Amino acid sequence: MPSLSNTLTLFWLAYGVAVAAIQANSGPSTDPLAIFTDPSIKWSPNTTILSEDAAGFENATYRWTIFRPPTYSVSITPGTEKDVMTAVGLASQHNIPFLGTGGRHGYSTTLGDLQGGLAIDLSKLNSVAVNKRAGTVTVGPGVRFADVFEPLFEAGYMLPTGSCSCVGMIGAAIGAGIGRFSGVGGLLSDHLLSARVVTGNGHLAMVSNTSNSDLFWGIRGAGANLGLLTSATFKLMPLINKGLFYNYDMIISADKAESYFKAVASLAASSSSALPAKLSMATVINYSSTSGGPQILANWVYAGTKAETDQAIKPILNLGPSFLNGTVMPWNTLTANAGFGLDASLCADNQINDLYGLNLKTFNVQTFSNVFKKMGDFYRSVPDARGASVTLEAFPNQGTLETPDTATAYPWRDAKYNILLQFSWQQPVSASAVNESTDFALELRDDFQATSGYNNLTVYVNYAHGDETPEQIYRADKLARLRELKNIWDPKNMFRFYNPIIVS
């Protein structure tokens, strides 16, 4: 249980005043729009409340993927932290199901369990405040990775961000925040110093290692189940190699696929990491319209010079990629331009993207070779699903392992690779193509899991499809503690639509 001193950090007075007025003046209405537009509520002038048929509603609710999406009858876009507290308090009081959204890049199918609910759109809380002297940055929940690159770079700092610029920064961090720079910087959540969290009853908790430390432990790995963060402060790291990285984009033809996988396996730096700390890789198996079959797109990034990069990936370069482009890139533009500059297209909103993920501790060459061949068969037999791809991320974990496993709720610090199986279609698409894609995704996930090095399926929470058990996402021993925290901080289970730790 939280101590008395920690409980005193709950700033609930403003919430209490607002809700008391509603209790005194509102009737028995259970209509969310009527509840939230009650004239007794003193919302900030910058706060917007919309019904689903109102102009602007789509802007408050659009998503990256529209595969099995949540739906809403009302949206609120709070202009202040106090209004976030009031919105959550009202939803809790009236049992109105809701989702708080920042980057809206989450794709777990559990999000679709919310139908006709309340959208708490946090996009207006998008401040970025860099304290150069302290080496920190404080961001709001509406901030995406793209928003921090320039200000951090100009101040001489960086963070281990994810590899897509459109992802919400806080949303990534409360899952863990894996990415290219984990070998030297660890997880994004490892840099979290403190946060302001609106809990399930609309109260505000200040969390850090010294304030409500139990909740601080939980939000670093399972935060979406425990509250809405209205701001987060991160400890910055100085720019590596003066902020310059060498980037290689390459295409590997089908006839060299197995040789490529063998070369990747040979680069494992040690028994605990897939790659040397300064090196990262993302490899995609996708459809080539030129060859009419599968190909490999690969992106390799090294924190060093071209000569150092060439030495680091010599086995890869020796294969003679059919396409090769090497470029020096500064950290502030790396995410947008690395990987063939596909960031913009990958971030396109309102697309159909159905994803399955899992962790690997071991890299099995035969499994990858077999999957490559299966992808070729799938492209031939289901042409409507040629947007399908398999992504392998090798983000070194030397920095990740510097933080003890017990320090945060994140359970998979020993994972060396991450797999993403992505299925995308253009409408209209046949039901058979969707069904065959689902069956194929489950088959490939089983193939990878069998040689993953784990006894069971395991998956990073932000890569979960939504059909996994809580134990497969959060690990059984950490799940027990998370459920204790849930009973303390969200006893009504208001935060239950993103890979829930409690399944009703």
Coordinates of C-alpha atoms in Angstrom, one line a residue, residues 313-480:
I313 CA 29.3 -5.6 -40.8
K314 CA 32.0 -7.1 -43.1
P315 CA 30.2 -10.5 -43.4
I316 CA 27.1 -8.7 -44.7
L317 CA 29.0 -6.6 -47.2
N318 CA 30.9 -9.6 -48.4
L319 CA 27.6 -11.0 -49.7
G320 CA 27.4 -8.4 -52.4
P321 CA 24.0 -6.9 -51.9
S322 CA 22.1 -6.2 -55.2
F323 CA 21.5 -2.6 -53.9
L324 CA 23.8 -0.8 -51.4
N325 CA 23.7 2.8 -50.3
G326 CA 25.8 4.2 -47.4
T327 CA 25.3 7.7 -45.9
V328 CA 26.4 9.7 -42.9
M329 CA 23.3 10.8 -41.0
P330 CA 23.0 13.0 -37.9
W331 CA 20.9 11.7 -35.1
N332 CA 18.1 14.3 -35.6
T333 CA 17.3 13.1 -39.1
L334 CA 18.3 9.4 -38.8
T335 CA 14.8 8.1 -38.0
A336 CA 13.2 9.9 -40.9
N337 CA 15.8 8.9 -43.5
A338 CA 17.2 5.5 -42.5
G339 CA 15.7 2.4 -43.9
F340 CA 15.2 3.7 -47.4
G341 CA 13.4 6.8 -46.1
L342 CA 10.3 4.7 -45.5
D343 CA 9.4 6.4 -42.2
A344 CA 6.8 8.7 -43.8
S345 CA 5.0 6.0 -45.6
L346 CA 5.2 3.6 -42.6
C347 CA 3.6 6.3 -40.5
A348 CA 0.6 6.9 -42.8
D349 CA -2.6 6.9 -40.8
N350 CA -5.9 5.1 -41.3
Q351 CA -4.3 2.0 -42.9
I352 CA -5.2 -1.6 -42.3
N353 CA -2.3 -3.1 -40.3
D354 CA -2.6 -6.4 -38.5
L355 CA 0.5 -7.2 -36.5
Y356 CA 1.9 -10.1 -34.4
G357 CA 5.1 -9.9 -32.4
L358 CA 7.4 -12.1 -30.3
N359 CA 10.8 -12.1 -28.7
L360 CA 13.8 -14.2 -29.5
K361 CA 16.8 -15.1 -27.4
T362 CA 18.3 -17.3 -30.1
F363 CA 18.7 -16.8 -33.8
N364 CA 18.0 -20.0 -35.7
V365 CA 19.2 -19.7 -39.4
Q366 CA 17.1 -22.6 -40.5
T367 CA 13.9 -21.1 -39.1
F368 CA 14.6 -17.8 -40.9
S369 CA 15.4 -19.6 -44.2
N370 CA 12.2 -21.6 -43.9
V371 CA 10.1 -18.5 -43.2
F372 CA 11.6 -16.8 -46.2
K373 CA 10.5 -19.7 -48.4
K374 CA 7.0 -19.8 -46.8
M375 CA 6.7 -16.1 -47.6
G376 CA 7.3 -16.8 -51.3
D377 CA 4.6 -19.5 -51.3
F378 CA 2.2 -17.2 -49.5
Y379 CA 2.7 -14.3 -52.0
R380 CA 2.0 -16.7 -54.8
S381 CA -1.1 -18.3 -53.3
V382 CA -2.7 -15.1 -51.8
P383 CA -1.8 -12.2 -54.1
D384 CA -4.2 -9.9 -52.3
A385 CA -2.0 -10.1 -49.2
R386 CA 1.3 -9.2 -50.8
G387 CA 1.6 -6.3 -48.4
A388 CA 2.6 -8.8 -45.8
S389 CA 6.1 -8.6 -44.3
V390 CA 8.3 -10.1 -41.6
T391 CA 10.5 -7.6 -39.7
L392 CA 13.5 -8.7 -37.6
E393 CA 14.9 -6.1 -35.2
A394 CA 18.3 -6.7 -33.7
F395 CA 18.8 -4.0 -31.2
P396 CA 21.8 -4.7 -29.0
N397 CA 20.9 -5.0 -25.3
Q398 CA 24.2 -4.2 -23.5
G399 CA 22.7 -0.9 -22.2
T400 CA 19.4 -2.6 -21.4
L401 CA 21.1 -5.2 -19.2
E402 CA 22.8 -2.5 -17.1
T403 CA 19.5 -1.9 -15.4
P404 CA 18.5 -4.8 -13.1
D405 CA 15.5 -6.9 -14.0
T406 CA 13.9 -6.1 -10.7
A407 CA 14.1 -2.3 -11.2
T408 CA 11.1 -2.0 -13.5
A409 CA 8.0 -4.0 -14.6
Y410 CA 9.5 -4.6 -18.1
P411 CA 10.2 -8.4 -18.2
W412 CA 12.2 -9.1 -21.3
R413 CA 15.6 -7.6 -20.9
D414 CA 17.2 -10.8 -22.0
A415 CA 15.5 -10.7 -25.4
K416 CA 18.1 -10.2 -28.2
Y417 CA 15.7 -9.9 -31.2
N418 CA 12.2 -8.8 -31.9
I419 CA 9.9 -10.2 -34.6
L420 CA 7.0 -8.3 -36.2
L421 CA 4.7 -10.1 -38.6
Q422 CA 2.7 -7.4 -40.4
F423 CA -0.3 -7.9 -42.7
S424 CA -1.6 -5.0 -44.6
W425 CA -4.3 -4.8 -47.3
Q426 CA -5.9 -2.2 -49.5
Q427 CA -9.7 -2.1 -49.5
P428 CA -11.6 -3.9 -50.8
V429 CA -10.0 -7.2 -49.7
S430 CA -11.6 -10.6 -49.7
A431 CA -12.5 -12.3 -46.5
S432 CA -10.5 -15.3 -47.6
A433 CA -7.4 -13.2 -47.9
V434 CA -7.9 -11.9 -44.4
N435 CA -8.5 -15.4 -43.0
E436 CA -5.6 -16.9 -44.8
S437 CA -3.4 -14.1 -43.5
T438 CA -4.5 -14.8 -39.9
D439 CA -3.8 -18.5 -40.2
F440 CA -0.4 -17.8 -41.8
A441 CA 0.5 -15.3 -39.1
L442 CA -0.2 -17.8 -36.4
E443 CA 1.8 -20.5 -38.2
L444 CA 4.8 -18.2 -38.6
R445 CA 4.6 -17.1 -35.0
D446 CA 4.6 -20.7 -33.9
D447 CA 7.6 -21.4 -36.1
F448 CA 9.6 -18.6 -34.6
Q449 CA 8.6 -19.4 -31.1
A450 CA 9.7 -23.1 -31.4
T451 CA 13.3 -21.9 -31.8
S452 CA 13.1 -18.6 -29.8
G453 CA 15.0 -19.8 -26.8
Y454 CA 12.0 -19.3 -24.6
N455 CA 9.8 -22.1 -23.3
N456 CA 6.7 -20.3 -24.3
L457 CA 5.6 -17.4 -26.4
T458 CA 6.9 -14.1 -25.1
V459 CA 6.2 -10.6 -26.5
Y460 CA 7.0 -7.0 -25.8
V461 CA 3.8 -5.3 -24.7
N462 CA 3.9 -2.7 -27.5
Y463 CA 4.3 -5.5 -30.1
A464 CA 1.5 -7.8 -28.8
H465 CA -1.3 -8.8 -31.1
G466 CA -3.8 -9.1 -28.3
D467 CA -4.5 -12.8 -28.3
E468 CA -1.6 -13.6 -25.9
T469 CA -2.1 -14.4 -22.2
P470 CA -1.0 -11.8 -19.7
E471 CA 1.8 -14.1 -18.6
Q472 CA 3.2 -14.1 -22.1
I473 CA 3.3 -10.3 -22.1
Y474 CA 4.2 -9.4 -18.5
R475 CA 5.8 -12.6 -17.1
A476 CA 4.1 -14.5 -14.3
D477 CA 6.2 -13.2 -11.4
K478 CA 5.9 -9.6 -12.4
L479 CA 2.2 -10.0 -13.2
A480 CA 1.5 -10.8 -9.6

